[in-house]
Coordinates of C-alpha atoms in Angstrom, one line a residue:
Chain A
M27 CA 113.3 82.3 134.4
K28 CA 113.9 84.1 137.7
P29 CA 111.0 83.9 140.2
V30 CA 110.9 87.7 140.6
Y31 CA 109.8 88.0 137.0
C32 CA 106.4 86.6 137.9
L33 CA 105.6 90.1 139.2
A34 CA 105.5 91.3 135.6
A35 CA 102.2 89.4 135.3
L36 CA 100.5 91.9 137.6
P37 CA 100.5 95.0 135.3
V38 CA 99.5 92.8 132.3
A39 CA 96.5 91.3 134.3
A40 CA 95.6 94.8 135.6
F41 CA 95.6 96.6 132.3
Y42 CA 93.6 93.8 130.7
S43 CA 91.0 93.6 133.4
G44 CA 90.6 97.4 133.6
G45 CA 88.1 97.8 130.9
W46 CA 86.0 94.9 132.1
L47 CA 86.1 96.2 135.7
A48 CA 85.0 99.7 134.5
E49 CA 81.9 98.1 133.0
H50 CA 81.1 96.0 135.9
V51 CA 82.3 97.7 139.1
G52 CA 81.6 101.3 138.4
T53 CA 82.2 104.1 136.0
R54 CA 84.0 106.4 138.4
L55 CA 86.9 106.0 140.8
A56 CA 88.2 108.8 142.9
G57 CA 86.1 111.3 141.0
L58 CA 87.7 110.4 137.6
P59 CA 86.5 107.9 135.0
F60 CA 87.2 104.5 136.5
L61 CA 89.5 103.3 133.7
M62 CA 91.6 106.5 133.8
T63 CA 92.3 106.2 137.6
W64 CA 92.9 102.5 137.2
N65 CA 95.4 103.0 134.4
I66 CA 97.2 105.9 136.1
V67 CA 97.6 103.8 139.3
W68 CA 98.9 100.9 137.3
L69 CA 101.2 103.1 135.3
L70 CA 103.0 104.0 138.6
L71 CA 102.8 100.4 139.8
T72 CA 104.4 99.2 136.6
S73 CA 107.5 101.3 137.4
V74 CA 107.5 99.9 140.9
V75 CA 107.3 96.3 139.6
M76 CA 110.3 97.0 137.3
V77 CA 112.3 98.6 140.2
V78 CA 111.7 95.5 142.3
M79 CA 112.8 93.2 139.4
F80 CA 115.8 95.4 138.8
Q81 CA 116.8 95.1 142.5
F82 CA 116.5 91.4 142.7
D83 CA 117.2 89.9 139.2
G84 CA 121.0 90.6 139.4
S85 CA 121.1 93.2 136.7
R86 CA 121.8 95.9 139.3
D87 CA 125.0 94.0 140.5
A88 CA 126.0 93.4 136.9
A89 CA 125.8 97.2 136.3
R90 CA 128.0 97.9 139.3
T91 CA 130.9 95.6 138.4
P92 CA 131.9 96.2 134.8
S93 CA 133.6 92.8 134.5
A94 CA 130.4 91.0 135.4
G95 CA 128.7 93.1 132.8
T96 CA 131.1 92.0 130.1
A97 CA 130.8 88.4 131.2
C98 CA 127.0 88.7 130.7
R99 CA 127.5 90.2 127.4
D100 CA 129.5 87.2 126.2
H101 CA 126.5 85.0 126.8
D102 CA 124.1 87.3 125.1
G103 CA 120.7 86.1 124.0
A104 CA 120.7 87.9 120.7
A105 CA 121.1 85.9 117.6
S106 CA 124.6 86.4 116.3
Chain B
M29 CA 103.6 141.3 115.3
N30 CA 101.8 139.9 118.4
A31 CA 103.4 138.6 121.6
A32 CA 102.7 134.9 120.8
L33 CA 104.5 135.2 117.5
A34 CA 107.6 136.7 119.1
V35 CA 107.7 134.0 121.7
I36 CA 107.3 131.1 119.1
A37 CA 110.1 132.6 117.0
A38 CA 112.3 132.9 120.0
F39 CA 111.7 129.2 120.8
L40 CA 112.7 128.2 117.2
A41 CA 115.8 130.3 117.3
F42 CA 116.8 128.9 120.7
A43 CA 116.3 125.3 119.4
L44 CA 118.4 126.0 116.4
F45 CA 121.2 127.5 118.5
I46 CA 121.2 124.7 121.0
G47 CA 121.0 122.0 118.3
I48 CA 124.0 123.4 116.3
R49 CA 126.1 124.1 119.4
A50 CA 125.7 120.4 120.4
R51 CA 128.4 119.5 117.8
R52 CA 131.1 121.3 119.8
G53 CA 134.3 119.3 120.3
R54 CA 133.3 116.2 118.3
T55 CA 134.4 114.7 115.1
M56 CA 131.4 113.4 113.3
S57 CA 132.0 109.8 112.1
L58 CA 128.8 108.0 111.0
E59 CA 128.7 106.2 114.4
Q60 CA 129.1 109.5 116.3
W61 CA 126.5 111.2 114.1
A62 CA 123.9 108.5 114.1
V63 CA 124.2 106.9 117.5
G64 CA 126.3 109.4 119.5
G65 CA 129.3 107.1 119.6
R66 CA 127.2 104.8 121.9
G67 CA 128.2 107.0 124.9
F68 CA 124.9 108.2 126.3
G69 CA 124.0 107.6 130.0
T70 CA 120.7 106.7 131.6
L71 CA 119.4 110.3 131.7
L72 CA 120.2 111.2 128.1
V73 CA 118.8 107.9 126.7
F74 CA 115.7 108.6 128.7
L75 CA 115.3 112.1 127.4
L76 CA 115.9 111.0 123.9
M77 CA 113.4 108.1 124.0
A78 CA 110.9 110.3 125.8
G79 CA 111.6 113.0 123.3
E80 CA 110.6 110.7 120.4
A81 CA 107.8 108.9 122.1
F82 CA 106.1 112.1 123.1
S83 CA 105.7 114.1 120.0
T84 CA 102.9 116.3 118.6
F85 CA 100.7 113.3 119.2
T86 CA 101.0 113.8 123.0
F87 CA 100.4 117.5 122.6
L88 CA 97.5 117.5 120.2
G89 CA 96.4 113.9 119.8
A90 CA 96.0 112.8 123.4
S91 CA 94.0 115.8 124.4
G92 CA 92.1 115.5 121.1
W93 CA 91.2 111.9 121.7
A94 CA 90.0 112.5 125.2
Y95 CA 87.9 115.4 123.8
S96 CA 86.3 113.5 121.0
K97 CA 86.3 109.8 122.1
G98 CA 86.4 109.7 125.9
P99 CA 87.4 106.4 127.6
P100 CA 88.9 104.6 124.5
A101 CA 91.7 107.2 124.7
F102 CA 92.9 105.6 127.9
Y103 CA 94.4 102.8 125.8
I104 CA 97.4 105.2 125.4
L105 CA 98.2 104.9 129.1
A106 CA 97.9 101.2 129.1
Y107 CA 100.0 100.3 126.0
G108 CA 102.8 102.6 127.0
A109 CA 103.2 100.8 130.3
L110 CA 103.0 97.4 128.8
A111 CA 105.5 98.3 126.1
Y112 CA 108.0 99.5 128.7
L113 CA 107.5 96.3 130.7
L114 CA 108.3 94.3 127.6
G115 CA 111.2 96.6 126.9
Y116 CA 112.7 95.6 130.3
W117 CA 113.9 92.4 128.7
M118 CA 113.8 93.3 125.0
L119 CA 115.8 96.4 125.0
P120 CA 118.9 95.2 126.8
A121 CA 119.0 92.2 124.5
A122 CA 118.6 94.5 121.5
W123 CA 121.4 96.7 122.9
R124 CA 123.8 93.8 123.3
H125 CA 123.2 92.6 119.8
A126 CA 123.5 96.1 118.3
T127 CA 126.7 96.8 120.2
K128 CA 128.3 93.5 119.3
H129 CA 127.5 93.9 115.6
H130 CA 128.1 97.7 115.5
C131 CA 124.6 98.4 114.2
V132 CA 123.9 102.1 113.5
S133 CA 120.6 101.8 111.8
F134 CA 117.3 100.0 112.4
S135 CA 117.6 97.5 109.6
D136 CA 121.2 96.7 110.5
F137 CA 119.6 94.8 113.4
F138 CA 117.6 92.6 111.1
A139 CA 120.3 92.2 108.5
T140 CA 122.8 91.0 111.1
A141 CA 120.3 88.9 113.2
Y142 CA 119.2 86.9 110.1
R143 CA 122.5 87.2 108.2
S144 CA 120.5 88.5 105.2
R145 CA 121.3 91.8 103.4
A146 CA 118.2 91.4 101.4
L147 CA 116.1 91.4 104.6
G148 CA 117.9 94.5 105.7
V149 CA 117.1 96.2 102.4
V150 CA 113.4 95.2 102.6
V151 CA 113.1 96.4 106.2
S152 CA 114.9 99.7 105.3
V153 CA 112.4 100.4 102.5
V154 CA 109.4 99.8 104.8
A155 CA 111.1 101.8 107.5
V156 CA 111.8 104.8 105.3
L157 CA 108.2 104.8 104.0
G158 CA 106.8 104.4 107.5
M159 CA 109.0 107.2 108.8
S160 CA 107.8 109.5 105.9
A161 CA 104.3 109.1 107.3
L162 CA 105.4 110.0 110.8
L163 CA 107.4 113.0 109.6
I164 CA 104.5 114.2 107.6
I165 CA 102.3 113.9 110.7
Q166 CA 104.9 115.8 112.8
L167 CA 105.2 118.6 110.2
R168 CA 101.5 118.9 109.8
G169 CA 101.2 119.1 113.6
L170 CA 103.8 121.8 113.7
G171 CA 101.9 123.8 111.1
I172 CA 98.7 123.5 113.1
I173 CA 100.3 124.5 116.4
V174 CA 102.1 127.5 115.0
S175 CA 99.3 128.9 112.9
E176 CA 96.8 128.5 115.8
A177 CA 99.2 129.8 118.5
S178 CA 100.1 132.8 116.3
Y179 CA 96.4 133.7 116.0
G180 CA 96.6 132.9 112.3
T181 CA 99.4 135.4 111.6
I182 CA 101.7 132.6 110.3
P183 CA 100.2 130.3 107.8
P184 CA 100.9 126.6 108.4
A185 CA 103.0 126.4 105.2
V186 CA 105.5 129.0 106.4
A187 CA 105.7 127.3 109.8
I188 CA 106.3 123.9 108.1
W189 CA 109.1 125.4 106.0
C190 CA 110.8 127.1 109.0
G191 CA 110.5 124.0 111.1
A192 CA 111.9 121.7 108.4
I193 CA 114.8 124.0 107.6
A194 CA 115.8 124.3 111.3
M195 CA 115.7 120.5 111.7
V196 CA 117.8 119.8 108.6
L197 CA 120.4 122.4 109.7
Y198 CA 121.0 121.2 113.2
I199 CA 120.8 117.5 112.4
T200 CA 123.2 117.8 109.5
V201 CA 125.7 119.6 111.8
S202 CA 125.3 117.8 115.1
G203 CA 123.5 114.5 114.3
I204 CA 121.9 112.8 117.3
H205 CA 123.6 115.2 119.7
G206 CA 121.5 118.0 118.3
S207 CA 118.3 116.1 119.0
A208 CA 119.4 115.1 122.4
S209 CA 120.3 118.5 123.6
I210 CA 117.0 120.0 122.4
A211 CA 115.1 117.0 124.0
I212 CA 116.4 118.1 127.4
Y213 CA 114.6 121.4 127.2
K214 CA 111.6 120.0 125.5
D215 CA 111.0 117.3 128.0
I216 CA 111.2 119.6 131.0
L217 CA 109.0 122.2 129.3
I218 CA 106.3 119.8 128.2
L219 CA 106.2 118.2 131.6
V220 CA 105.7 121.6 133.3
I221 CA 103.2 122.8 130.8
A222 CA 101.2 119.5 130.8
V223 CA 101.0 119.4 134.6
F224 CA 100.1 123.0 134.8
L225 CA 97.4 122.9 132.2
G226 CA 96.0 119.6 133.4
I227 CA 95.5 120.9 136.9
Y228 CA 94.7 124.5 136.2
L229 CA 92.0 124.2 133.5
P230 CA 89.7 121.8 135.5
L231 CA 90.1 123.9 138.6
H232 CA 89.6 127.2 136.8
Y233 CA 86.6 126.2 134.9
F234 CA 84.9 123.6 137.0
G235 CA 86.4 124.0 140.5
G236 CA 87.7 120.4 140.6
F237 CA 88.3 117.2 138.7
G238 CA 85.2 115.3 140.1
E239 CA 83.0 118.4 139.3
M240 CA 84.4 118.5 135.8
F241 CA 83.5 114.9 135.1
D242 CA 80.1 115.3 136.8
R243 CA 79.3 118.1 134.4
I244 CA 80.5 116.2 131.4
E245 CA 78.4 113.2 132.5
A246 CA 75.3 115.5 132.9
A247 CA 75.8 117.2 129.6
R248 CA 76.7 114.0 127.6
P249 CA 75.3 111.0 129.4
G250 CA 77.2 107.8 128.6
F251 CA 80.2 109.6 127.2
L252 CA 82.4 108.5 130.1
Q253 CA 81.7 104.8 129.4
M254 CA 83.3 102.5 126.8
P255 CA 81.2 102.7 123.6
T256 CA 79.3 99.5 122.7
N257 CA 80.1 99.8 119.0
G258 CA 83.1 101.0 117.1
L259 CA 85.8 101.6 119.7
T260 CA 84.5 98.9 122.1
L261 CA 86.2 97.1 124.9
S262 CA 87.6 94.4 122.6
W263 CA 88.9 97.1 120.3
Y264 CA 90.5 98.7 123.4
N265 CA 92.1 95.4 124.6
S266 CA 93.3 94.3 121.2
T267 CA 94.7 97.7 120.4
I268 CA 96.7 97.7 123.6
L269 CA 98.2 94.4 122.7
L270 CA 99.0 95.5 119.1
T271 CA 100.5 98.9 120.0
S272 CA 102.5 97.7 122.9
L273 CA 104.1 95.0 120.8
G274 CA 104.8 97.4 118.0
Y275 CA 106.0 100.3 120.3
Y276 CA 109.7 99.8 119.9
L277 CA 109.6 98.9 116.2
Y278 CA 109.5 102.5 115.1
P279 CA 113.1 102.9 113.8
Y280 CA 113.8 106.3 115.4
V281 CA 112.6 105.0 118.8
F282 CA 114.5 101.8 118.5
T283 CA 117.8 103.3 117.5
S284 CA 117.9 105.5 120.6
V285 CA 118.7 102.2 122.4
Y286 CA 122.0 102.0 120.4
A287 CA 123.1 105.4 121.8
A288 CA 123.2 104.0 125.4
K289 CA 126.6 103.5 127.0
T290 CA 125.6 100.4 129.1
E291 CA 122.9 97.8 129.2
S292 CA 121.7 99.0 132.6
A293 CA 121.2 102.6 131.1
V294 CA 118.7 101.0 128.8
R295 CA 117.0 99.0 131.5
K296 CA 116.8 102.0 133.9
N297 CA 115.2 103.9 131.1
T298 CA 112.4 101.4 130.8
I299 CA 111.8 101.8 134.5
L300 CA 111.5 105.6 134.3
M301 CA 109.3 105.8 131.2
P302 CA 106.0 104.8 132.8
L303 CA 106.4 107.8 135.2
Y304 CA 106.9 110.1 132.3
Q305 CA 103.8 108.7 130.6
M306 CA 101.9 110.5 133.3
V307 CA 102.2 113.6 131.1
I308 CA 99.5 112.0 128.9
A309 CA 97.1 111.8 131.8
F310 CA 97.4 115.5 132.3
M311 CA 96.8 116.0 128.6
F312 CA 93.6 114.0 128.9
F313 CA 92.4 116.4 131.6
V314 CA 93.0 119.3 129.2
G315 CA 90.9 117.5 126.5
F316 CA 88.1 116.8 129.0
A317 CA 88.1 120.4 130.2
A318 CA 87.7 121.5 126.5
I319 CA 84.6 119.4 126.0
L320 CA 82.3 121.9 127.6
Q321 CA 84.4 125.0 127.2
V322 CA 85.2 124.8 123.4
P323 CA 82.4 122.5 122.2
G324 CA 81.7 121.7 118.5
L325 CA 85.1 120.6 117.3
S326 CA 84.7 117.4 115.2
G327 CA 86.8 115.2 113.0
A328 CA 90.3 116.3 112.5
D329 CA 89.5 119.6 114.2
S330 CA 89.3 117.8 117.6
D331 CA 93.1 118.0 117.6
L332 CA 92.7 121.7 118.1
A333 CA 91.0 121.2 121.5
L334 CA 94.1 122.1 123.5
L335 CA 95.1 125.2 121.5
R336 CA 91.5 126.5 121.5
I337 CA 91.0 126.2 125.2
V338 CA 94.4 127.7 125.9
K339 CA 93.7 130.7 123.6
Q340 CA 90.3 131.2 125.4
T341 CA 92.0 131.1 128.8
F342 CA 95.4 132.8 128.7
S343 CA 97.0 136.0 127.3
P344 CA 98.9 135.9 124.0
W345 CA 102.4 135.6 125.4
F346 CA 101.5 132.4 127.3
V347 CA 99.8 131.0 124.2
G348 CA 103.2 131.7 122.5
V349 CA 105.0 129.7 125.1
I350 CA 102.7 126.7 124.5
G351 CA 103.0 127.2 120.8
G352 CA 106.8 127.2 121.2
V353 CA 106.8 124.0 123.3
G354 CA 104.5 122.5 120.6
V355 CA 107.2 123.4 118.0
L356 CA 109.8 121.6 120.1
T357 CA 107.5 118.5 120.3
A358 CA 107.6 118.4 116.5
L359 CA 111.3 119.2 116.1
V360 CA 112.8 116.5 118.3
P361 CA 111.0 113.4 116.8
G362 CA 111.0 115.1 113.3
S363 CA 114.8 115.5 113.4
M364 CA 115.3 111.9 114.7
I365 CA 113.2 110.7 111.8
L366 CA 115.3 112.6 109.3
L367 CA 118.5 111.3 110.9
N368 CA 117.3 107.7 110.8
A369 CA 115.8 107.8 107.4
S370 CA 118.9 109.3 105.8
T371 CA 121.1 106.7 107.5
L372 CA 118.9 103.9 106.3
I373 CA 118.8 105.3 102.7
A374 CA 122.6 105.8 102.5
K375 CA 123.8 102.7 104.4
N376 CA 121.1 100.1 104.1
I377 CA 119.5 100.8 100.8
Y378 CA 122.3 102.3 98.8
R379 CA 125.3 100.5 100.1
D380 CA 123.8 97.1 101.1
G381 CA 121.5 97.0 98.1
F382 CA 123.7 98.5 95.3
A383 CA 127.3 99.3 96.3
P384 CA 128.8 97.0 98.9
Q385 CA 132.2 98.4 98.2
A386 CA 131.3 102.0 99.4
S387 CA 133.5 103.2 102.3
E388 CA 132.1 104.2 105.7
A389 CA 133.2 107.8 105.2
F390 CA 131.4 108.0 101.8
V391 CA 128.2 106.5 103.4
G392 CA 128.4 109.1 106.2
K393 CA 128.7 111.9 103.6
L394 CA 125.9 110.5 101.5
A395 CA 123.6 110.3 104.5
K396 CA 124.1 114.0 105.1
R397 CA 123.3 114.8 101.5
V398 CA 120.2 112.6 101.5
L399 CA 118.9 114.3 104.7
P400 CA 117.8 117.6 103.2
V401 CA 116.3 115.9 100.1
F402 CA 114.3 113.6 102.4
G403 CA 113.1 116.7 104.4
L404 CA 112.2 118.4 101.2
V405 CA 110.2 115.5 99.9
A406 CA 108.3 115.4 103.3
V407 CA 107.5 119.1 103.1
F408 CA 106.3 118.6 99.5
F409 CA 103.9 115.9 100.6
V410 CA 102.6 117.9 103.6
L411 CA 101.9 121.0 101.5
R412 CA 100.7 119.3 98.3
G413 CA 98.7 116.6 99.9
G414 CA 99.5 113.6 97.7
A415 CA 96.9 111.3 99.2
T416 CA 98.3 108.2 97.5
F417 CA 101.8 108.6 98.9
V418 CA 100.5 109.4 102.3
A419 CA 98.3 106.3 102.3
L420 CA 101.3 104.2 101.2
A421 CA 103.4 105.7 103.9
L422 CA 100.8 105.2 106.6
F423 CA 100.4 101.6 105.4
A424 CA 104.2 101.2 105.8
S425 CA 104.1 102.6 109.3
S426 CA 101.5 100.0 110.4
L427 CA 103.7 97.4 108.6
L428 CA 106.5 98.2 111.0
T429 CA 104.6 96.4 113.8
Q430 CA 104.7 93.3 111.6
L431 CA 108.5 93.1 112.2
F432 CA 107.7 92.0 115.8
P433 CA 107.7 88.2 115.4
S434 CA 111.1 88.1 113.7
F435 CA 112.5 90.7 116.0
V436 CA 111.5 89.0 119.2
A437 CA 112.5 85.5 118.0
S438 CA 116.0 86.8 117.3
L439 CA 116.3 88.0 120.9
L440 CA 115.4 84.8 122.6
P441 CA 118.0 83.1 124.7
R442 CA 117.9 80.3 122.1
P443 CA 117.2 82.2 118.9
F444 CA 114.6 80.8 116.7
G445 CA 113.7 81.2 113.1
N446 CA 115.5 82.0 109.9
K447 CA 115.4 84.5 107.1
Y448 CA 112.9 82.5 105.0
G449 CA 110.5 82.5 108.0
A450 CA 111.1 86.3 108.5
F451 CA 110.3 87.1 104.8
A452 CA 107.3 84.9 104.7
G453 CA 105.9 86.2 108.0
I454 CA 106.3 89.8 107.1
G455 CA 104.8 89.1 103.7
A456 CA 101.8 87.4 105.1
G457 CA 101.2 90.1 107.6
A458 CA 101.5 92.7 104.9
L459 CA 98.9 90.9 102.7
V460 CA 96.4 90.8 105.6
L461 CA 97.0 94.6 106.2
L462 CA 96.7 95.3 102.5
A463 CA 93.4 93.5 102.4
A464 CA 92.2 95.4 105.5
V465 CA 93.3 98.8 104.3
G466 CA 92.9 98.5 100.5
F467 CA 89.7 96.4 100.3
D468 CA 88.2 97.4 103.7
V469 CA 88.2 93.8 104.9
N470 CA 87.7 93.4 108.6
L471 CA 86.5 90.8 111.0
R472 CA 82.9 92.0 110.6
T473 CA 83.0 91.4 106.8
L474 CA 85.0 88.2 107.2
L475 CA 82.8 86.7 109.9
P476 CA 79.3 88.2 109.3
G477 CA 77.8 86.2 112.2
A478 CA 80.4 87.2 114.7
S479 CA 79.6 89.1 117.9
D480 CA 80.7 92.7 118.4
T481 CA 83.4 91.5 120.7
V482 CA 85.1 89.5 117.9
A483 CA 84.2 91.9 115.1
S484 CA 85.9 94.9 116.7
I485 CA 89.2 93.3 117.3
N486 CA 91.9 95.4 115.7
M487 CA 92.8 94.1 112.2
G488 CA 96.5 94.8 112.8
L489 CA 96.4 92.2 115.5
V490 CA 94.9 89.7 113.1
A491 CA 97.7 90.4 110.6
L492 CA 100.3 90.0 113.4
A493 CA 98.8 86.6 114.3
V494 CA 98.9 85.4 110.7
N495 CA 102.4 86.7 110.5
A496 CA 103.6 84.9 113.6
V497 CA 102.1 81.6 112.6
T498 CA 103.6 81.9 109.1
F499 CA 107.0 82.8 110.5
V500 CA 107.1 79.8 112.8
A501 CA 105.7 77.4 110.2
V502 CA 108.1 78.5 107.4
S503 CA 111.1 78.5 109.8
I504 CA 110.4 75.0 110.9
L505 CA 109.7 73.7 107.4
T506 CA 112.8 75.3 105.8
R507 CA 114.9 74.0 108.7
S508 CA 113.6 70.4 108.4
R509 CA 114.4 70.4 104.7
H510 CA 118.0 71.1 105.5
V511 CA 118.0 68.2 107.9
E512 CA 116.5 65.8 105.4
A513 CA 119.0 66.8 102.8
G514 CA 121.8 66.0 105.3
I515 CA 120.3 62.5 106.0
L516 CA 119.9 61.8 102.3
R517 CA 123.5 62.7 101.6
K518 CA 124.7 60.4 104.4
V519 CA 122.8 57.5 102.9

């Protein structure tokens, strides 16, 4: 596994702690229900996390050079 | 004829025109018809997936949930994001497999991954039933939207007929290209409408978002907190897990992946989707605004929250625009369901199950014949009720999530499992679901002494756990039997 993929744990941890935090930290955040603000912010950060992974996990380069893409495809993970 | 009615009719006519025109310059082979010849770029795949994922549910359901249930509704924001995160790895792998094996339907994937036509047939039957439920929901939503937005001038039945006929026409002619071209307009429109309503209504009625929530809190103390029974925090967390795992296992969402030209088109799509999910947050604001403005909607009527507050606020022509956009939110997923269900029936149930010698051209023709019939059956069940069938279909749609263990195992870098495990796992999950739905078994009845935290865990997740354990156990057992047989022969 590529180290950059560890970032994916952040949104998972965030979405699962949201409900608990809302009960223990406060019911409102930035004027909205805590959980709503929390989930909206993490929705956006989930995209950011994926952009970072896309930049650094090599799939961006594979997309640019078609030959590399084909090479990847030969080693596909799907059962075949 | 009122202004709203004219605007809604114009939307329907426009959709039909765009949908039929999408065929231009293409010869429709089965592959072209069903998966667009696998030539769609990032933007089109995005629009298509967004088009299916954001259906009448986004329009009526999200606002209705915020209106009637409050914070538990926020699970929708969470599960979407986690599903896309999972999709970052899952979808490119699924795309590679589908492209390599020329899959055009949902169950082609399972049939080729597990080298089992029987598994393909079983998955197809479940998928077709599950999609019937979803089509019925879309058509019912379409009926509600049009009849409300037309101020009762058009009865739901007429709207449902018109909508279903339009879908059948453009999908038969243009296939997936028809859905994709309408999805472009629909996605832009729903984005604009949602952002506008979500900002305008709280400002107009309450002067601000914080003020709106202050007044809700004052009028209904405790409503903005997670309930302590029923839809509790553990329901919330377990439902996020269940729905995010099952997200891509709806056949018509899954097969949009096939239409992509490249693997990175699929991956970029998963990056963009959480941003589009913001639409739902704005729909929540509409639902919250409606709590104090159009009080008293309960049960299924809470789905009317959006339309009621819109009618109370705006002039008829604008109500018509919202009704028209509502029609598009039903047409795009509805037509994708029709397309996928008919491909499944023709290719995976008829040919794989009964007539392996049938030619590709014949299967393509058959799919187009099955499509209107399937549409007609759905309209029949929407209008006539048919509670047993609808219950069966809804059961099948929750069963689709049970495909997750065998699906994800086939995508692993070192694929795990076999068809015996897949059959056993899906069967075990189905039994648990059947007990839960049919005999009202849940963790509260199974474990009478359990705390609320345990008792309110979603039963679907329990079924999924039983399924996963069975899948792994049976796959290992059936594999070791082969090994033993080999050793015995050697001796």
